[in-house]
Tab-separated table of C-alpha atoms in Angstrom:
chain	number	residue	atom	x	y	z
A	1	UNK	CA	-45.343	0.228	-84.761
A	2	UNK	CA	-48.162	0.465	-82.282
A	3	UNK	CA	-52.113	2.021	-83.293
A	4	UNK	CA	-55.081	0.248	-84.392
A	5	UNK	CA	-54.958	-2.564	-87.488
A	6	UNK	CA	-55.102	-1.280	-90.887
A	7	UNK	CA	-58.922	-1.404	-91.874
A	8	UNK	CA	-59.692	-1.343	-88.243
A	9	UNK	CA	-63.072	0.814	-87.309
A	10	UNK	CA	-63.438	1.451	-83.600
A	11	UNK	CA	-67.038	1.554	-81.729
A	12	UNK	CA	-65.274	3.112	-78.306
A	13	UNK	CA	-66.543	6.875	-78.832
A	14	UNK	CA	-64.223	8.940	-76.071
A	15	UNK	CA	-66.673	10.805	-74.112
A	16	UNK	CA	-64.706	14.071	-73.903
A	17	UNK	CA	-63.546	14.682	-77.487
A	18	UNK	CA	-66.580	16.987	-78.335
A	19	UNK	CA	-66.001	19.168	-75.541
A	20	UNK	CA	-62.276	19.323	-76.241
A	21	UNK	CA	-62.331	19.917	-79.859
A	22	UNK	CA	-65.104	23.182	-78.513
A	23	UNK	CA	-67.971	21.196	-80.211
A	24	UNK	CA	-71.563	20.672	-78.972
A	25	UNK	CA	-73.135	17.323	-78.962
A	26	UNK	CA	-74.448	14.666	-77.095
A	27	UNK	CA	-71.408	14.643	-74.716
A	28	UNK	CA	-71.971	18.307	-73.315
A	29	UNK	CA	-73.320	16.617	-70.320
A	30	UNK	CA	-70.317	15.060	-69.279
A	31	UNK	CA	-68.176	17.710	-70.320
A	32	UNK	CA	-70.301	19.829	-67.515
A	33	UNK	CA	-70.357	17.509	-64.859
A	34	UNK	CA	-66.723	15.931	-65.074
A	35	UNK	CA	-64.622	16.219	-61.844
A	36	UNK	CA	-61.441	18.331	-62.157
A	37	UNK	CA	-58.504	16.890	-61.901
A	38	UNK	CA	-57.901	17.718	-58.450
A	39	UNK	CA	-60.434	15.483	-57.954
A	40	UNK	CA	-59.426	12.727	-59.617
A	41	UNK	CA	-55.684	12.589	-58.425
A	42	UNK	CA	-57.610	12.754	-54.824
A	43	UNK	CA	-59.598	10.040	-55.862
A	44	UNK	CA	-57.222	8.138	-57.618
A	45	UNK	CA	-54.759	8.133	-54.498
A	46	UNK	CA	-57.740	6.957	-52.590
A	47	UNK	CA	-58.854	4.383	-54.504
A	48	UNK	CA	-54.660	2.752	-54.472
A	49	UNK	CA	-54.349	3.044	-50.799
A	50	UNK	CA	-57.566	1.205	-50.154
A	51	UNK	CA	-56.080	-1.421	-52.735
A	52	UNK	CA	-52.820	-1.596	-50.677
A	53	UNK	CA	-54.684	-1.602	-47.420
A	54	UNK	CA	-56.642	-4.544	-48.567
A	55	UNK	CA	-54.005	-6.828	-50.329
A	56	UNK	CA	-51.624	-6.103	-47.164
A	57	UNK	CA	-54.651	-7.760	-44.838
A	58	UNK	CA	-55.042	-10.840	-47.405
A	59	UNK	CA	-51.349	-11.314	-47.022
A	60	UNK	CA	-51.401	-11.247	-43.202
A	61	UNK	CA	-54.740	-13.561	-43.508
A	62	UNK	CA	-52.479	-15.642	-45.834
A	63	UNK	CA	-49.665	-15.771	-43.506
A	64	UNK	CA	-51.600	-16.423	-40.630
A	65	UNK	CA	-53.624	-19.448	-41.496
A	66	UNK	CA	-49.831	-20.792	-43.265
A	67	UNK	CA	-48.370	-20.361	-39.735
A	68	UNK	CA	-51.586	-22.015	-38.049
A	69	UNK	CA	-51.327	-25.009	-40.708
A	70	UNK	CA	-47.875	-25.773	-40.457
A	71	UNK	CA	-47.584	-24.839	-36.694
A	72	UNK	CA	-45.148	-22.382	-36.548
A	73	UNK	CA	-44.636	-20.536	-33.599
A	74	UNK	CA	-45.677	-16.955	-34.388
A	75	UNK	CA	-45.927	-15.320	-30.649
A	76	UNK	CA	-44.735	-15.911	-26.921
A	77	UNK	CA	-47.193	-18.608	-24.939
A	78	UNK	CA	-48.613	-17.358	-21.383
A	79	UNK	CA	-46.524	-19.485	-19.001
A	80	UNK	CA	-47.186	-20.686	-15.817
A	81	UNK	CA	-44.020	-20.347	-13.699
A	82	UNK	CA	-43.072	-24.177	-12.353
A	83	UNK	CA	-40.194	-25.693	-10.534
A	84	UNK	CA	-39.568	-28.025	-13.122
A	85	UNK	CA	-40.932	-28.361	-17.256
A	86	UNK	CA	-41.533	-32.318	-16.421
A	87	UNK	CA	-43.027	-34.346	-13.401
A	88	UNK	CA	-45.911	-37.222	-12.912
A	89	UNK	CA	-49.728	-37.367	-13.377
A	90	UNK	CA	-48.722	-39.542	-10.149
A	91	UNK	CA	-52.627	-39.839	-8.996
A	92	UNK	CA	-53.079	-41.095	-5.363
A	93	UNK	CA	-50.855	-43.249	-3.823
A	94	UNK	CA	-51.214	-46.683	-2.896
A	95	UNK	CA	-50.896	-48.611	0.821
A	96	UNK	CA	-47.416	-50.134	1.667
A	97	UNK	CA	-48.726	-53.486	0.624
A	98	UNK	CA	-49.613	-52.253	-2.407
A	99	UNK	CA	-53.150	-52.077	-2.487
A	100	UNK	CA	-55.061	-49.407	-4.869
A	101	UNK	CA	-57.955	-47.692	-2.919
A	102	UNK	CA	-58.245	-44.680	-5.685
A	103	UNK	CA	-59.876	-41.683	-4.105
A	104	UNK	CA	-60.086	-43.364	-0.462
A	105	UNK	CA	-56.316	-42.657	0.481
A	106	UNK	CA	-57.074	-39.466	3.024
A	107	UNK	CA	-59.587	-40.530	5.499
A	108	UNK	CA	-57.690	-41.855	8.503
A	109	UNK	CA	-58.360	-45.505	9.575
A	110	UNK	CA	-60.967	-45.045	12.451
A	111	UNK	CA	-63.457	-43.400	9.665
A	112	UNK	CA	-62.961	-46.019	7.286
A	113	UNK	CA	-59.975	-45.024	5.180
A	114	UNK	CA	-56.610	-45.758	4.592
A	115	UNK	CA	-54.462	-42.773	5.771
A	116	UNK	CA	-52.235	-45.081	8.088
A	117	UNK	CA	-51.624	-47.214	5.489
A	118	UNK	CA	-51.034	-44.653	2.194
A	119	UNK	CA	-48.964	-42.032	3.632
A	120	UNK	CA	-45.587	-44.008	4.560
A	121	UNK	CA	-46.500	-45.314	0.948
A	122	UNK	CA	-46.439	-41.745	-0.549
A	123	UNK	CA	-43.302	-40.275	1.832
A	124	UNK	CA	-41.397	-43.535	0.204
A	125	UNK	CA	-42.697	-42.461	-3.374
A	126	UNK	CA	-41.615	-38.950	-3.049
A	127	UNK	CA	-38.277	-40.102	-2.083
A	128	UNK	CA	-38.142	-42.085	-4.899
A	129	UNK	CA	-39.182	-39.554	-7.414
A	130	UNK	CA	-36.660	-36.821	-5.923
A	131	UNK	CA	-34.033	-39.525	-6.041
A	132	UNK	CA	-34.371	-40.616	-9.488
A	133	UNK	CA	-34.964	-37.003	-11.068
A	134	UNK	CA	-38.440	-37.628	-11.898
A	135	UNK	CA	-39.248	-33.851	-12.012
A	136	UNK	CA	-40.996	-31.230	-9.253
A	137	UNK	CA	-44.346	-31.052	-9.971
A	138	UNK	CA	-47.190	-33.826	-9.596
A	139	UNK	CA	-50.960	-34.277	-10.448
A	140	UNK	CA	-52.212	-35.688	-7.437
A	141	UNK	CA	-56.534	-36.593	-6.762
A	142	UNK	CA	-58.258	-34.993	-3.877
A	143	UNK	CA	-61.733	-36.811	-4.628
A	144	UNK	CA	-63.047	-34.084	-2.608
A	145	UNK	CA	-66.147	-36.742	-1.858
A	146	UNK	CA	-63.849	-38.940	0.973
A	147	UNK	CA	-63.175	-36.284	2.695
A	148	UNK	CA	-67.153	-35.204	3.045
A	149	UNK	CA	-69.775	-36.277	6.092
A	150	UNK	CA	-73.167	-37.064	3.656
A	151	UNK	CA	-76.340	-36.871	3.526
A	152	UNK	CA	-77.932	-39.260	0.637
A	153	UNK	CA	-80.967	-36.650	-0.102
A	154	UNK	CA	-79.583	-33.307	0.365
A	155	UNK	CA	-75.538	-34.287	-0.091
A	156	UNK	CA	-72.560	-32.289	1.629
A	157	UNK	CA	-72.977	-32.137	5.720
A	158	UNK	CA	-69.510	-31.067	6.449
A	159	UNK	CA	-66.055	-32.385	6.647
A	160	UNK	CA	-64.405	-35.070	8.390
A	161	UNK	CA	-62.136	-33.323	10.049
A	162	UNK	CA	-59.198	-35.886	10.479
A	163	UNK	CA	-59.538	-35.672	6.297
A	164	UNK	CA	-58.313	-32.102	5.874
A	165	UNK	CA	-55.760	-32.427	8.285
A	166	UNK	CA	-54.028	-35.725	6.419
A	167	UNK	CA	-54.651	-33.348	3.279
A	168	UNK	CA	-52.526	-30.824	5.186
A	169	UNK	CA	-50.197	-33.387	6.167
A	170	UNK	CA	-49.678	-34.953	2.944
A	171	UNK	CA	-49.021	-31.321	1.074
A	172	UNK	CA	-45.815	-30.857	3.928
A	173	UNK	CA	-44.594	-33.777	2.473
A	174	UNK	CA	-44.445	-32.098	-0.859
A	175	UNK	CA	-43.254	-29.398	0.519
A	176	UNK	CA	-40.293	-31.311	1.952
A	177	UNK	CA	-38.909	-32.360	-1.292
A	178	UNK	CA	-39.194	-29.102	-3.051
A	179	UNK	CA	-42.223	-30.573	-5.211
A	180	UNK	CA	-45.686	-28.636	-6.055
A	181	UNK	CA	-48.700	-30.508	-6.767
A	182	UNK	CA	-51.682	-29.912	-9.165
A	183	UNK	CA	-54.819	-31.079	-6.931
A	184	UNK	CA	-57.857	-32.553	-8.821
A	185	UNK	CA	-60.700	-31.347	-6.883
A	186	UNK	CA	-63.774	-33.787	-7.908
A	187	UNK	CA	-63.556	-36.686	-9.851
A	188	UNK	CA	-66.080	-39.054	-11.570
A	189	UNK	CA	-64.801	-42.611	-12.622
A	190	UNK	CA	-65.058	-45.307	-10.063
A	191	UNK	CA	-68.710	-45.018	-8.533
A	192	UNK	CA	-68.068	-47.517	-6.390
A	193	UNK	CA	-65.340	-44.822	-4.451
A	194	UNK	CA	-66.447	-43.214	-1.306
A	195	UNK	CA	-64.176	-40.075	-3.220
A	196	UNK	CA	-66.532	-40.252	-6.467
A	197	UNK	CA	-68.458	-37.240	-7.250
A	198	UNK	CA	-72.241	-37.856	-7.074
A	199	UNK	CA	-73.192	-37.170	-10.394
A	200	UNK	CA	-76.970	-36.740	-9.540
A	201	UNK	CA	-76.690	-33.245	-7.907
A	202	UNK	CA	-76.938	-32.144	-11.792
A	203	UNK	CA	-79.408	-33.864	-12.931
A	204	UNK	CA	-81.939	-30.930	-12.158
A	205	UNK	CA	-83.824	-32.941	-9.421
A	206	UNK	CA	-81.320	-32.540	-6.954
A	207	UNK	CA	-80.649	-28.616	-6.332
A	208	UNK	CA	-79.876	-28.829	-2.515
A	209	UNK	CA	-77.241	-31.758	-3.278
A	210	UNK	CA	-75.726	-29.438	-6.234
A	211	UNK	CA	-75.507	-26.095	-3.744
A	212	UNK	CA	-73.763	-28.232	-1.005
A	213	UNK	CA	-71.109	-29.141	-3.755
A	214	UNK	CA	-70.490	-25.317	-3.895
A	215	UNK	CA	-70.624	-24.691	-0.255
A	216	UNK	CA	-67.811	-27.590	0.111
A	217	UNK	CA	-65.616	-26.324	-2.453
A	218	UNK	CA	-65.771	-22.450	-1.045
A	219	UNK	CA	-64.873	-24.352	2.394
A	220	UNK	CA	-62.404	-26.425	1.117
A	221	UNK	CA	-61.105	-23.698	-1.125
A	222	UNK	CA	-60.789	-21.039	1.007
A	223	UNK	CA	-58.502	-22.948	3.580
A	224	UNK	CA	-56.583	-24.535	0.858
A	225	UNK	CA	-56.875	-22.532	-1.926
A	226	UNK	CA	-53.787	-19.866	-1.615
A	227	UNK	CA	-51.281	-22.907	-0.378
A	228	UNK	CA	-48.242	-22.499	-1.952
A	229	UNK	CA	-47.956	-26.144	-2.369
A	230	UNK	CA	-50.379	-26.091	-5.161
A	231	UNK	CA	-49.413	-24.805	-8.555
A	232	UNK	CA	-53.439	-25.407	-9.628
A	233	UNK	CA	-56.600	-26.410	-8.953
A	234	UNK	CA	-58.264	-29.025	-11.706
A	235	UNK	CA	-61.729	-28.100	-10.465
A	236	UNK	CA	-63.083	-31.549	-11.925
A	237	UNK	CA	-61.054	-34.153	-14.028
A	238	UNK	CA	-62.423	-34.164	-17.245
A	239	UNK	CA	-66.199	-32.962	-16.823
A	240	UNK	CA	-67.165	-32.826	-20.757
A	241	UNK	CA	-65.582	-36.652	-20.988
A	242	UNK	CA	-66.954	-38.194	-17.467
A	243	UNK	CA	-70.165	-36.144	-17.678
A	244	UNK	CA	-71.274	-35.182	-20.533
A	245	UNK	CA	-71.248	-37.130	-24.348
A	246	UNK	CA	-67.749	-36.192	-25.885
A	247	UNK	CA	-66.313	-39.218	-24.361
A	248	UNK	CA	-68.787	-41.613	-25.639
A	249	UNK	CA	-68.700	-43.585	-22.386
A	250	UNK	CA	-71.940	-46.118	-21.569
A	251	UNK	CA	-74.877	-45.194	-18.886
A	252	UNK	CA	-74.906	-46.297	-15.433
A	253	UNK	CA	-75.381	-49.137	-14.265
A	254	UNK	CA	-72.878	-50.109	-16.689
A	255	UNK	CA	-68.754	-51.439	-15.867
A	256	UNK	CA	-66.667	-48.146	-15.177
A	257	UNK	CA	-66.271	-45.711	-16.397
A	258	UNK	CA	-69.551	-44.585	-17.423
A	259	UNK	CA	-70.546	-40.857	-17.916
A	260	UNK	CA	-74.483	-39.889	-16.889
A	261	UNK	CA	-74.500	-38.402	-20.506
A	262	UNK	CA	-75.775	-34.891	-19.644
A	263	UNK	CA	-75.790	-32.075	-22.465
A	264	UNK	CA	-72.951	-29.520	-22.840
A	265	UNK	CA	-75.015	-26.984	-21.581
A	266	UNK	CA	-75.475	-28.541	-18.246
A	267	UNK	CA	-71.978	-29.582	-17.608
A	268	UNK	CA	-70.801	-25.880	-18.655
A	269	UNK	CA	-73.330	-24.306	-15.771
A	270	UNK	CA	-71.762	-26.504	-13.405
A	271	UNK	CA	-68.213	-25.732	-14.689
A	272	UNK	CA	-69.133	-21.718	-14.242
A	273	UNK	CA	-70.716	-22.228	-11.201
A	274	UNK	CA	-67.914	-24.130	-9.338
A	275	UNK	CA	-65.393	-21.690	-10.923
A	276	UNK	CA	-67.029	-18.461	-9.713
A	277	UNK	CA	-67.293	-20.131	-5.921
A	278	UNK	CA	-63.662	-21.361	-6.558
A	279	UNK	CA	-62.378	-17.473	-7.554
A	280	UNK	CA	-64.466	-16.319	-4.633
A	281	UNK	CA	-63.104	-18.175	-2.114
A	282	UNK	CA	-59.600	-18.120	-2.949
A	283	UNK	CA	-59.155	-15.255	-5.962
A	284	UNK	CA	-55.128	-15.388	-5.860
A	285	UNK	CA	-55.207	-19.212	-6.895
A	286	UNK	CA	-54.831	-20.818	-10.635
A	287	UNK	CA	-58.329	-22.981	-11.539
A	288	UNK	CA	-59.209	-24.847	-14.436
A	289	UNK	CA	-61.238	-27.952	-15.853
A	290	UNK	CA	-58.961	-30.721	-17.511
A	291	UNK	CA	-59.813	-31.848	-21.304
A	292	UNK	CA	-59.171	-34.603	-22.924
A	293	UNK	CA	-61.731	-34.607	-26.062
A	294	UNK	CA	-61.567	-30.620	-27.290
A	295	UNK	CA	-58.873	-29.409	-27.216
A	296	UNK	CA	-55.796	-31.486	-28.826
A	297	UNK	CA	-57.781	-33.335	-30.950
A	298	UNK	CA	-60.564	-30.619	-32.631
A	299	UNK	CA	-58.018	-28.237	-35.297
A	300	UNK	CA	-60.732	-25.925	-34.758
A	301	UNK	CA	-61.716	-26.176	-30.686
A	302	UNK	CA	-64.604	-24.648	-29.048
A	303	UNK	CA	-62.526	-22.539	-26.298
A	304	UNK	CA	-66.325	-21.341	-25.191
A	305	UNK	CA	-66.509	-24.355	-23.731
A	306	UNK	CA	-63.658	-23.344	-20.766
A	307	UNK	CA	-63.132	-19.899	-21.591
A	308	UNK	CA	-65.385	-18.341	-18.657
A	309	UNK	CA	-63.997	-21.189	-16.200
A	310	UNK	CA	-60.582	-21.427	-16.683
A	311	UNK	CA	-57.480	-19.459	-15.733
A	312	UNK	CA	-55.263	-22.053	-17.779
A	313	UNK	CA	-55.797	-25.075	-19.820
A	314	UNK	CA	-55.035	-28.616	-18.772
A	315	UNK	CA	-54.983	-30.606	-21.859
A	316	UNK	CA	-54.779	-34.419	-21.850
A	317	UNK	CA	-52.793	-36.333	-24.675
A	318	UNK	CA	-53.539	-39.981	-25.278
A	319	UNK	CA	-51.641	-40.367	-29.068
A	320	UNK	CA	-49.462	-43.379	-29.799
A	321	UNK	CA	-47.924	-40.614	-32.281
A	322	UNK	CA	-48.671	-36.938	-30.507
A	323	UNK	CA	-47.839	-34.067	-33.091
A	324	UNK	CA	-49.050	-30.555	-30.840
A	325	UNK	CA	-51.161	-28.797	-32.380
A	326	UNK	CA	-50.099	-25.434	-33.001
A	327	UNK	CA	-51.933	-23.762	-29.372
A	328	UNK	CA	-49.735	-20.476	-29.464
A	329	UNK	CA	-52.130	-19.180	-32.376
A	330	UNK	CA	-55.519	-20.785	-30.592
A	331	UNK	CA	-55.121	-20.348	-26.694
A	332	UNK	CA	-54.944	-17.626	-25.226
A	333	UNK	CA	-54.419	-18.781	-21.481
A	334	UNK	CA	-51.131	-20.668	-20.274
A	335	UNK	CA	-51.676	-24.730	-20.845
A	336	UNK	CA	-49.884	-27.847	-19.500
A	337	UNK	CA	-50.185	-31.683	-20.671
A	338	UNK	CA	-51.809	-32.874	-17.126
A	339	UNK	CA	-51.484	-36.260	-18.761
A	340	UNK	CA	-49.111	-37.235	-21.194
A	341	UNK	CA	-49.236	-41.052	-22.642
A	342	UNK	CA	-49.815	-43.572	-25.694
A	343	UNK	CA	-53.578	-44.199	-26.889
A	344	UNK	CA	-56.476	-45.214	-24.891
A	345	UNK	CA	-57.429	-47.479	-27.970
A	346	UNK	CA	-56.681	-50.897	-26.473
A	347	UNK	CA	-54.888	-49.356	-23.820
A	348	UNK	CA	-51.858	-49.167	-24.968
A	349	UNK	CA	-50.822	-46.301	-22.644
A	350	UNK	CA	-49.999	-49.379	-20.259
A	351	UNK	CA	-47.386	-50.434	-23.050
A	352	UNK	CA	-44.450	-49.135	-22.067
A	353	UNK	CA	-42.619	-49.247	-25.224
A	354	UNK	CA	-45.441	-47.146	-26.694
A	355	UNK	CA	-46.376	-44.515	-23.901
A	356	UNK	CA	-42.573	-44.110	-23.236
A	357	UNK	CA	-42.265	-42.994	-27.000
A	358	UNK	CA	-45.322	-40.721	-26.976
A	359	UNK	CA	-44.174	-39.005	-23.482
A	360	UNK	CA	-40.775	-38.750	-25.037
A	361	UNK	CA	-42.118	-36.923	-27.665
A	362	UNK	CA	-44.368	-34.675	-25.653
A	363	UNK	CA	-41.470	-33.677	-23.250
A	364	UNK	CA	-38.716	-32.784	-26.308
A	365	UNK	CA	-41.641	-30.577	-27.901
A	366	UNK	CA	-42.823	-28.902	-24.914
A	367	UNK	CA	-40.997	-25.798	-25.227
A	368	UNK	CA	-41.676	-24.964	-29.050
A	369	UNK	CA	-45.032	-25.453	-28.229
A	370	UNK	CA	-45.400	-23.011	-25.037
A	371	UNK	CA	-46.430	-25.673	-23.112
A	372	UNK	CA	-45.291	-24.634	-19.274
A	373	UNK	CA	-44.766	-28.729	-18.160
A	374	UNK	CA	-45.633	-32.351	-19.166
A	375	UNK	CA	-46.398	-34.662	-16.115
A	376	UNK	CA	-46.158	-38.436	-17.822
A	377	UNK	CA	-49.160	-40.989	-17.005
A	378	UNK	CA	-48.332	-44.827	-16.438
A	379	UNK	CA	-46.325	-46.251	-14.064
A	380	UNK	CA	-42.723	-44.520	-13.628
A	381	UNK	CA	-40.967	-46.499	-11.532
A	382	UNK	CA	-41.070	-49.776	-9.302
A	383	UNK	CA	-40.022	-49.738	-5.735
A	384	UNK	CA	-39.941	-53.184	-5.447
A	385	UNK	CA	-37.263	-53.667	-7.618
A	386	UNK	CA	-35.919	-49.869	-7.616
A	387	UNK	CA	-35.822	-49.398	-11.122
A	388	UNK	CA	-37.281	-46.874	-13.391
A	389	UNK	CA	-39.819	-48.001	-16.176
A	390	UNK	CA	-39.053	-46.839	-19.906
A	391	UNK	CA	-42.273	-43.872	-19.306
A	392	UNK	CA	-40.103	-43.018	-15.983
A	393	UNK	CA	-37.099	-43.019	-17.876
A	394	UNK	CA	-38.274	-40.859	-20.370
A	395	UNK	CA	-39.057	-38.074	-17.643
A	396	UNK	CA	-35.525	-38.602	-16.249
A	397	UNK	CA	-33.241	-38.269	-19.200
A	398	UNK	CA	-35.573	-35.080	-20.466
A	399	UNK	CA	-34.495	-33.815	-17.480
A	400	UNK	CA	-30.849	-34.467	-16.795
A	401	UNK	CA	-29.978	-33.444	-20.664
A	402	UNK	CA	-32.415	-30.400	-19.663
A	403	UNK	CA	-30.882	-29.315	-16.235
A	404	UNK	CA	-32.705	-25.650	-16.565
A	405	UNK	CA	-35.791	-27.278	-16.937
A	406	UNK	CA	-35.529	-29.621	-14.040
């Protein structure tokens, strides 16, 4: 039996009962001013579709952040279209007898550089890679620097000729064995390298040397920039972590590599600047700014950083155990791994047993992640003895149990 306990006095006076039972009182007034009930269906409807509308977006919310938490694909990744999904952060290549000269491999001989001596080194390399399945696409260092004439007060002068046309040289051989190469433009981490950038032009006090950075990148850029070679153009190898703070690197004069510590801002208006000359003088080509501090390991990343200089991201992963983070939600530009290996922490990217697991790794996830190709840092292979390394290995056996990738 349902109503109100026995003995059970109610306080809740109902508002309309006067005016229904034809009674004045005290509740006349809301008899004369209540809505008809037109009005309220309208408003009732209303009121339940703003409900729905609302708990339907707290779902999708709900759903959302589940799918960014967990990583869970939930669209299609931008891609950048590449001849292979795996290949080398293979750097610069070193003489015949071995020798590493960094960013000094381009000038010719008679101008103080090495040319002579690094190119039948990189022809037997790219043999070697081709041979051995090592994939089609390599991160190779211009050092823009070597191949400048310079002034110490006022910087840039003009090129040494005999230094773009090695360049040229060295991009037929690519060409040759149906590889394409992502070019670092400037790089900052030997200062000792006739190819290091000068970090001074941004230190405010040096606005001439800064400019004549521009003007040789618009040169450079607009003879170079459209090659076909060239899948992209890293701009500068990891300006927040070699100029600015995030990498937590010492002051000069200090052992390399050391990072003049400048603020975000600064290294951003430098970023913007040499992206704007960059799109200028070659607007068809793919720029960006390699990370290595932002953007794997922040869950939250401040894309503001690259958004207005990048047309892709090139994200570096140094993890002795890499998990990606879930970038199809939080980029919105195609990305690559640029550099794929084990921790910096005690270097352990030069264990083999360890990078070759975290390369590994980066290569069997690469396509649930959207990722459009790994290139693998560490040594890959030894000529001298003609066998691959456990990191080169890695690359290879991605790549012959992934034929369509290769």
């Amino acid at each position: 039996m349902g109503g109100m306990p026995r003995g059970f006095r109610t306080s809740v006076i109902d508002p309309w009962a006067p005016a229904r039972r034809g009674q004045a009182g005290t509740n006349d007034l809301y008899a004369q001013h209540r809505p008809p009930p037109s009005v309220l269906i309208v408003r009732s409807w209303r009121a339940r579709i703003a409900a729905a509308v609302s708990l339907i977006a707290l779902i999708a919310l709900a759903v959302g952040v589940w799918a960014w938490r967990t990583g869970i694909p939930s669209r299609s990744a931008p891609m950048i279209a590449a001849p292979s999904m795996a290949g080398l952060n293979y750097g610069v290549p070193r003489t015949v007898s071995g020798e590493w000269v960094g960013t000094q491999w381009l000038r010719s001989e008679s101008s103080g550089g090495y040319w002579e001596s690094t190119r039948p080194a990189l022809q037997a390399d790219l043999d070697f890679i081709q041979q051995h399945r090592l994939g089609k696409v390599m991160r190779v260092f211009v050092g823009l620097d070597e191949a400048m004439s310079w002034d110490p007060a006022t910087g840039f002068k003009g090129f040494e000729q005999s230094a773009l046309q090695n360049f040229s040289a060295a991009l037929d051989m690519f060409d040759a064995h149906g590889m394409r190469v992502l070019a670092v433009l400037y790089d900052q981490q030997e200062t000792g390298s006739s190819g290091n950038f000068h970090f001074e032009a941004l230190d405010g006090a040096h606005p001439a040397m800064r400019q004549g950075y521009l003007r040789a990148a618009e040169q450079f850029l607009g003879r170079f920039g459209a090659r076909h070679t060239v899948i992209g153009w890293d701009l500068f190898n990891e300006p927040y972590n070699s100029l600015a703070q995030d990498g937590h690197l010492p002051s000069p004069p200090h052992d390399n590599p050391v990072s003049p510590n400048f603020s975000d801002q600064t290294v951003h208006d430098w970023m913007r600047d040499l992206y704007r000359t960059a799109k200028a003088a070659s607007p068809t080509a793919l720029f960006t700014f390699s990370d290595t501090t932002e953007l794997y390991w922040n869950p939250l990343p401040d894309l503001a950083k690259y958004s207005d200089a990048v047309d892709f991201y090139d994200i570096h992963v140094y993890d002795d155990h890499p998990s990606y983070p879930n970038w199809r939600w939080i980029l919105n530009k195609p990305y690559v791994v640029g550099e794929a290996g084990a921790s910096t922490t005690d270097s352990h990217y030069e264990n083999q047993a360890l990078n070759s697991s975290a390369v590994a790794y980066l290569l069997d996830h690469e396509a649930a992640a959207g990722v459009s190709f790994v290139l693998a840092q560490g040594p890959a292979f030894s000529e001298a003895t003609g066998f691959l390394t456990p990191t080169g290995a890695a690359v290879a056996t991605f790549l012959t149990k992934n034929p369509t990738k290769s």
